[in-house]
mmCIF file of C-alpha atoms in Angstrom:
data_model
loop_
_atom_site.group_PDB
_atom_site.id
_atom_site.type_symbol
_atom_site.label_atom_id
_atom_site.label_comp_id
_atom_site.label_asym_id
_atom_site.label_seq_id
_atom_site.Cartn_x
_atom_site.Cartn_y
_atom_site.Cartn_z
ATOM 1 C CA MET A 26 14.791 0.334 -16.209
ATOM 2 C CA ALA A 27 14.071 -2.177 -13.453
ATOM 3 C CA ILE A 28 13.475 -0.729 -10.009
ATOM 4 C CA LEU A 29 12.968 -4.130 -8.368
ATOM 5 C CA LYS A 30 14.010 -7.682 -9.176
ATOM 6 C CA LEU A 31 13.178 -10.776 -7.145
ATOM 7 C CA THR A 32 14.849 -14.040 -8.145
ATOM 8 C CA ASP A 33 13.748 -17.394 -6.727
ATOM 9 C CA ILE A 34 12.607 -15.840 -3.442
ATOM 10 C CA CYS A 35 11.616 -18.413 -0.816
ATOM 11 C CA LYS A 36 10.526 -17.809 2.751
ATOM 12 C CA ASP A 37 10.251 -20.488 5.438
ATOM 13 C CA TYR A 38 8.819 -20.220 8.929
ATOM 14 C CA VAL A 39 9.243 -22.865 11.606
ATOM 15 C CA GLN A 40 6.021 -24.260 13.048
ATOM 16 C CA GLY A 41 6.773 -26.748 15.799
ATOM 17 C CA LYS A 42 9.909 -28.480 14.577
ATOM 18 C CA GLU A 43 9.143 -28.382 10.859
ATOM 19 C CA PRO A 44 9.783 -25.520 8.445
ATOM 20 C CA VAL A 45 6.771 -24.338 6.446
ATOM 21 C CA ARG A 46 7.452 -22.697 3.071
ATOM 22 C CA VAL A 47 5.314 -19.568 2.753
ATOM 23 C CA LEU A 48 6.845 -18.198 -0.471
ATOM 24 C CA LYS A 49 7.907 -20.578 -3.228
ATOM 25 C CA ASN A 50 10.468 -19.438 -5.798
ATOM 26 C CA VAL A 51 8.898 -16.047 -6.444
ATOM 27 C CA ASN A 52 10.312 -14.228 -9.477
ATOM 28 C CA MET A 53 9.284 -10.694 -10.310
ATOM 29 C CA THR A 54 10.732 -7.711 -12.131
ATOM 30 C CA VAL A 55 9.143 -4.266 -11.778
ATOM 31 C CA GLU A 56 10.064 -1.381 -14.044
ATOM 32 C CA LYS A 57 10.211 2.244 -12.976
ATOM 33 C CA GLY A 58 6.784 3.824 -13.288
ATOM 34 C CA ASP A 59 4.841 0.543 -13.052
ATOM 35 C CA TYR A 60 1.586 0.515 -11.090
ATOM 36 C CA LEU A 61 1.081 -3.063 -9.962
ATOM 37 C CA ALA A 62 -1.546 -4.797 -7.812
ATOM 38 C CA ILE A 63 -0.964 -8.138 -6.091
ATOM 39 C CA MET A 64 -4.091 -10.061 -5.141
ATOM 40 C CA GLY A 65 -4.444 -13.132 -2.984
ATOM 41 C CA PRO A 66 -6.662 -14.659 -0.300
ATOM 42 C CA SER A 67 -5.791 -14.697 3.388
ATOM 43 C CA GLY A 68 -2.790 -16.946 3.996
ATOM 44 C CA SER A 69 -1.620 -16.810 0.387
ATOM 45 C CA GLY A 70 1.718 -15.193 1.259
ATOM 46 C CA LYS A 71 0.969 -11.700 -0.036
ATOM 47 C CA THR A 72 1.816 -9.920 3.229
ATOM 48 C CA THR A 73 5.034 -11.928 3.589
ATOM 49 C CA LEU A 74 5.961 -10.932 0.033
ATOM 50 C CA MET A 75 5.224 -7.279 0.773
ATOM 51 C CA ASN A 76 7.312 -7.434 3.957
ATOM 52 C CA ILE A 77 10.277 -8.757 1.983
ATOM 53 C CA ILE A 78 9.867 -6.136 -0.745
ATOM 54 C CA GLY A 79 9.636 -3.508 1.995
ATOM 55 C CA CYS A 80 12.811 -4.765 3.735
ATOM 56 C CA LEU A 81 10.794 -5.521 6.865
ATOM 57 C CA ASP A 82 11.721 -9.201 6.553
ATOM 58 C CA VAL A 83 14.408 -11.147 4.702
ATOM 59 C CA PRO A 84 14.001 -14.194 2.450
ATOM 60 C CA THR A 85 15.214 -17.649 3.412
ATOM 61 C CA SER A 86 16.780 -17.945 -0.041
ATOM 62 C CA GLY A 87 16.865 -16.122 -3.353
ATOM 63 C CA SER A 88 18.048 -12.637 -4.277
ATOM 64 C CA TYR A 89 16.471 -9.181 -4.116
ATOM 65 C CA GLU A 90 17.765 -6.183 -6.045
ATOM 66 C CA LEU A 91 16.308 -2.731 -5.417
ATOM 67 C CA ASP A 92 17.297 0.152 -7.664
ATOM 68 C CA GLY A 93 20.360 -1.814 -8.747
ATOM 69 C CA LYS A 94 21.464 -2.727 -5.223
ATOM 70 C CA ASN A 95 21.673 -6.345 -4.064
ATOM 71 C CA LEU A 96 20.179 -6.469 -0.555
ATOM 72 C CA GLU A 97 21.524 -9.913 0.334
ATOM 73 C CA ASN A 98 23.404 -10.115 3.654
ATOM 74 C CA MET A 99 22.604 -6.517 4.633
ATOM 75 C CA THR A 100 22.450 -5.748 8.339
ATOM 76 C CA ASP A 101 19.291 -4.491 10.052
ATOM 77 C CA ASP A 102 20.741 -0.964 10.106
ATOM 78 C CA GLU A 103 21.541 -1.129 6.399
ATOM 79 C CA LEU A 104 18.028 -2.337 5.603
ATOM 80 C CA ALA A 105 16.577 0.476 7.733
ATOM 81 C CA GLU A 106 18.604 2.952 5.664
ATOM 82 C CA ILE A 107 17.290 1.381 2.456
ATOM 83 C CA ARG A 108 13.698 1.701 3.738
ATOM 84 C CA ASN A 109 14.172 5.341 4.642
ATOM 85 C CA LYS A 110 15.895 6.268 1.391
ATOM 86 C CA TYR A 111 14.074 4.264 -1.258
ATOM 87 C CA LEU A 112 10.672 3.143 0.075
ATOM 88 C CA GLY A 113 7.392 4.721 1.082
ATOM 89 C CA PHE A 114 4.701 2.783 2.969
ATOM 90 C CA VAL A 115 0.919 3.098 3.111
ATOM 91 C CA PHE A 116 -0.904 0.624 5.351
ATOM 92 C CA GLN A 117 -4.548 -0.259 5.973
ATOM 93 C CA HIS A 118 -4.266 1.389 9.398
ATOM 94 C CA PHE A 119 -2.835 4.863 9.230
ATOM 95 C CA TYR A 120 -0.289 4.714 12.076
ATOM 96 C CA LEU A 121 -0.377 8.474 12.635
ATOM 97 C CA LEU A 122 0.986 9.801 15.906
ATOM 98 C CA PRO A 123 -2.107 11.148 17.719
ATOM 99 C CA LYS A 124 -0.485 14.164 19.361
ATOM 100 C CA MET A 125 1.160 15.394 16.163
ATOM 101 C CA SER A 126 -0.537 17.512 13.516
ATOM 102 C CA ALA A 127 -0.918 16.333 9.931
ATOM 103 C CA ARG A 128 2.104 18.439 8.979
ATOM 104 C CA GLU A 129 4.236 17.027 11.817
ATOM 105 C CA ASN A 130 3.262 13.447 10.982
ATOM 106 C CA VAL A 131 4.205 13.936 7.339
ATOM 107 C CA ALA A 132 7.508 15.613 8.221
ATOM 108 C CA LEU A 133 8.581 12.862 10.625
ATOM 109 C CA PRO A 134 10.464 10.652 8.100
ATOM 110 C CA LEU A 135 12.487 13.695 7.056
ATOM 111 C CA LEU A 136 13.539 14.208 10.673
ATOM 112 C CA TYR A 137 14.982 10.691 10.690
ATOM 113 C CA ALA A 138 16.723 11.488 7.402
ATOM 114 C CA GLY A 139 18.430 14.532 8.932
ATOM 115 C CA VAL A 140 16.593 17.147 6.830
ATOM 116 C CA PRO A 141 16.622 20.652 8.413
ATOM 117 C CA MET A 142 13.370 21.792 10.038
ATOM 118 C CA LYS A 143 12.511 24.557 7.552
ATOM 119 C CA GLU A 144 12.866 22.189 4.602
ATOM 120 C CA ARG A 145 10.941 19.460 6.475
ATOM 121 C CA MET A 146 7.947 21.720 6.951
ATOM 122 C CA GLU A 147 8.051 23.054 3.381
ATOM 123 C CA ARG A 148 8.149 19.544 1.936
ATOM 124 C CA ALA A 149 5.399 18.345 4.306
ATOM 125 C CA ASP A 150 3.182 21.239 3.215
ATOM 126 C CA GLU A 151 3.875 20.417 -0.447
ATOM 127 C CA ALA A 152 2.972 16.748 0.070
ATOM 128 C CA LEU A 153 -0.238 17.619 1.907
ATOM 129 C CA ARG A 154 -1.235 20.026 -0.863
ATOM 130 C CA ALA A 155 -0.694 17.204 -3.358
ATOM 131 C CA VAL A 156 -3.317 15.082 -1.557
ATOM 132 C CA GLY A 157 -5.761 17.963 -1.127
ATOM 133 C CA LEU A 158 -5.196 18.683 2.566
ATOM 134 C CA GLU A 159 -3.702 22.158 2.392
ATOM 135 C CA GLU A 160 -6.465 23.399 4.711
ATOM 136 C CA ARG A 161 -5.840 20.660 7.294
ATOM 137 C CA LEU A 162 -2.110 21.142 7.938
ATOM 138 C CA ASN A 163 -2.453 21.727 11.664
ATOM 139 C CA PHE A 164 -5.287 19.296 12.373
ATOM 140 C CA LEU A 165 -4.673 16.350 14.697
ATOM 141 C CA PRO A 166 -5.589 12.845 13.486
ATOM 142 C CA ASN A 167 -8.714 12.758 15.698
ATOM 143 C CA GLN A 168 -9.932 15.891 13.908
ATOM 144 C CA LEU A 169 -9.739 14.188 10.506
ATOM 145 C CA SER A 170 -11.938 11.621 8.781
ATOM 146 C CA GLY A 171 -10.630 8.162 7.934
ATOM 147 C CA GLY A 172 -10.126 9.145 4.310
ATOM 148 C CA GLN A 173 -8.263 12.292 5.346
ATOM 149 C CA CYS A 174 -6.034 10.285 7.703
ATOM 150 C CA GLN A 175 -5.155 7.942 4.842
ATOM 151 C CA ARG A 176 -4.308 10.961 2.683
ATOM 152 C CA VAL A 177 -1.971 12.149 5.444
ATOM 153 C CA ALA A 178 -0.390 8.684 5.427
ATOM 154 C CA ILE A 179 0.079 8.902 1.649
ATOM 155 C CA ALA A 180 1.656 12.339 1.991
ATOM 156 C CA ARG A 181 4.007 10.917 4.642
ATOM 157 C CA ALA A 182 4.957 8.097 2.263
ATOM 158 C CA MET A 183 5.568 10.576 -0.583
ATOM 159 C CA VAL A 184 7.504 13.231 1.301
ATOM 160 C CA GLY A 185 10.856 11.466 1.079
ATOM 161 C CA LYS A 186 10.459 11.126 -2.710
ATOM 162 C CA PRO A 187 10.821 7.326 -2.595
ATOM 163 C CA SER A 188 11.734 5.172 -5.576
ATOM 164 C CA LEU A 189 8.911 2.768 -4.726
ATOM 165 C CA LEU A 190 5.576 3.226 -2.951
ATOM 166 C CA LEU A 191 4.233 0.114 -1.189
ATOM 167 C CA ALA A 192 0.561 0.010 -0.212
ATOM 168 C CA ASP A 193 -0.900 -2.821 1.874
ATOM 169 C CA GLU A 194 -4.725 -2.836 1.688
ATOM 170 C CA PRO A 195 -4.760 0.994 1.513
ATOM 171 C CA THR A 196 -8.571 1.195 1.296
ATOM 172 C CA GLY A 197 -9.367 -1.632 3.718
ATOM 173 C CA ALA A 198 -10.436 0.650 6.567
ATOM 174 C CA LEU A 199 -12.328 3.141 4.393
ATOM 175 C CA ASP A 200 -15.829 3.502 3.004
ATOM 176 C CA THR A 201 -16.329 3.229 -0.758
ATOM 177 C CA LYS A 202 -16.270 6.968 -1.446
ATOM 178 C CA SER A 203 -13.075 7.525 0.550
ATOM 179 C CA GLY A 204 -11.498 4.458 -1.030
ATOM 180 C CA ASN A 205 -12.236 5.812 -4.496
ATOM 181 C CA GLN A 206 -10.642 9.128 -3.554
ATOM 182 C CA ILE A 207 -7.485 7.312 -2.417
ATOM 183 C CA MET A 208 -7.373 5.416 -5.725
ATOM 184 C CA GLU A 209 -7.646 8.726 -7.589
ATOM 185 C CA ILE A 210 -4.576 9.950 -5.697
ATOM 186 C CA PHE A 211 -2.690 6.756 -6.540
ATOM 187 C CA ARG A 212 -3.605 7.196 -10.214
ATOM 188 C CA GLN A 213 -2.245 10.735 -10.183
ATOM 189 C CA LEU A 214 0.960 9.564 -8.483
ATOM 190 C CA SER A 215 1.318 6.870 -11.151
ATOM 191 C CA ASN A 216 0.707 9.397 -13.914
ATOM 192 C CA ASP A 217 3.467 11.517 -12.375
ATOM 193 C CA GLY A 218 5.887 8.582 -12.642
ATOM 194 C CA MET A 219 5.710 7.004 -9.183
ATOM 195 C CA THR A 220 6.299 3.237 -9.046
ATOM 196 C CA ILE A 221 3.546 1.617 -6.962
ATOM 197 C CA ILE A 222 3.001 -1.920 -5.681
ATOM 198 C CA MET A 223 -0.339 -2.404 -3.968
ATOM 199 C CA ILE A 224 -1.664 -5.443 -2.119
ATOM 200 C CA THR A 225 -5.420 -5.891 -2.028
ATOM 201 C CA HIS A 226 -8.074 -8.594 -1.851
ATOM 202 C CA GLU A 227 -10.650 -6.405 -3.616
ATOM 203 C CA PRO A 228 -10.952 -6.884 -7.416
ATOM 204 C CA SER A 229 -12.368 -3.372 -7.861
ATOM 205 C CA ILE A 230 -9.299 -1.866 -6.174
ATOM 206 C CA ALA A 231 -6.880 -4.097 -8.085
ATOM 207 C CA ALA A 232 -8.555 -2.949 -11.308
ATOM 208 C CA CYS A 233 -7.330 0.589 -10.587
ATOM 209 C CA ALA A 234 -3.743 -0.552 -11.168
ATOM 210 C CA ASP A 235 -2.253 -1.034 -14.625
ATOM 211 C CA LYS A 236 -1.243 -4.660 -14.026
ATOM 212 C CA THR A 237 -2.332 -7.390 -11.641
ATOM 213 C CA LEU A 238 -0.541 -10.443 -10.276
ATOM 214 C CA HIS A 239 -2.120 -13.186 -8.180
ATOM 215 C CA ILE A 240 -0.458 -15.050 -5.335
ATOM 216 C CA LEU A 241 -1.806 -18.392 -4.145
ATOM 217 C CA ASP A 242 -0.165 -20.825 -1.742
ATOM 218 C CA GLY A 243 3.057 -18.838 -1.926
ATOM 219 C CA GLU A 244 3.311 -18.944 -5.721
ATOM 220 C CA LEU A 245 3.020 -15.862 -7.920
ATOM 221 C CA HIS A 246 0.927 -16.076 -11.093
ATOM 222 C CA THR A 247 -0.121 -13.807 -13.924
ATOM 223 C CA ASN A 248 -3.744 -12.882 -14.299
ATOM 224 C CA ASP A 249 -5.940 -14.798 -16.714
ATOM 225 C CA SER A 250 -5.849 -12.089 -19.373
ATOM 226 C CA GLY A 251 -2.125 -12.519 -19.798
ATOM 227 C CA GLU A 252 -1.344 -9.001 -18.592
ATOM 228 C CA GLY A 253 0.979 -8.155 -15.773
ATOM 229 C CA GLY A 254 3.976 -10.042 -14.487
ATOM 230 C CA ALA A 255 4.896 -13.657 -14.388
ATOM 231 C CA ALA A 256 6.162 -16.232 -11.999
ATOM 232 C CA ASP A 257 8.949 -17.179 -14.411
ATOM 233 C CA GLY A 258 10.959 -14.012 -13.960
ATOM 234 C CA SER A 259 9.560 -12.044 -16.883
ATOM 235 C CA GLN A 260 9.010 -8.335 -16.510
ATOM 236 C CA VAL A 261 5.916 -6.794 -15.055
#
């Protein structure tokens, strides 16, 4: 069953007086449980594509369906509700609140979702155990290593049980050992049925996913081996 479907997605930005097309008729279908990497050089449009998938930006034209819902013409508040309900985010920089413990950082999205405090803390503890930080629940971010902070960020993304996990250069700020540990966590999440879309410029990180797409000059392409998705709307 498709969790995500993009049809002829275009995105224009105005530079001076002329519009510049950053995404060009992107078509992509992602099934539940897929673990997909999108690779592309700087300026290729990969971050713009991720922002649209993550409902942080809207396309100039084309349609986007997420979990069977057409997101066209939704208000900012409606898109914020979609993000909170269906999406989890992991970024290159961890964006943890410095005065909150690991547990409090992970529980924060549940506060916005109106989950009672007792359940928030129980679910935060469960998510932190899943990423191997059960002994660091009450540590502040400055008491954790970079790899541990990224694990907290993953737990925060997981805690709302999202339909889709989006990761933008999740190992970019980490050393090789920590990056490999994060990829091991992503593999376990994928094995457990989580749908993951990951943006990276590192071939070794992309190779950890089951399928890889390439974006260049705003156009989405399959990889050379013929695996993965296609820019003609076929499934990935």
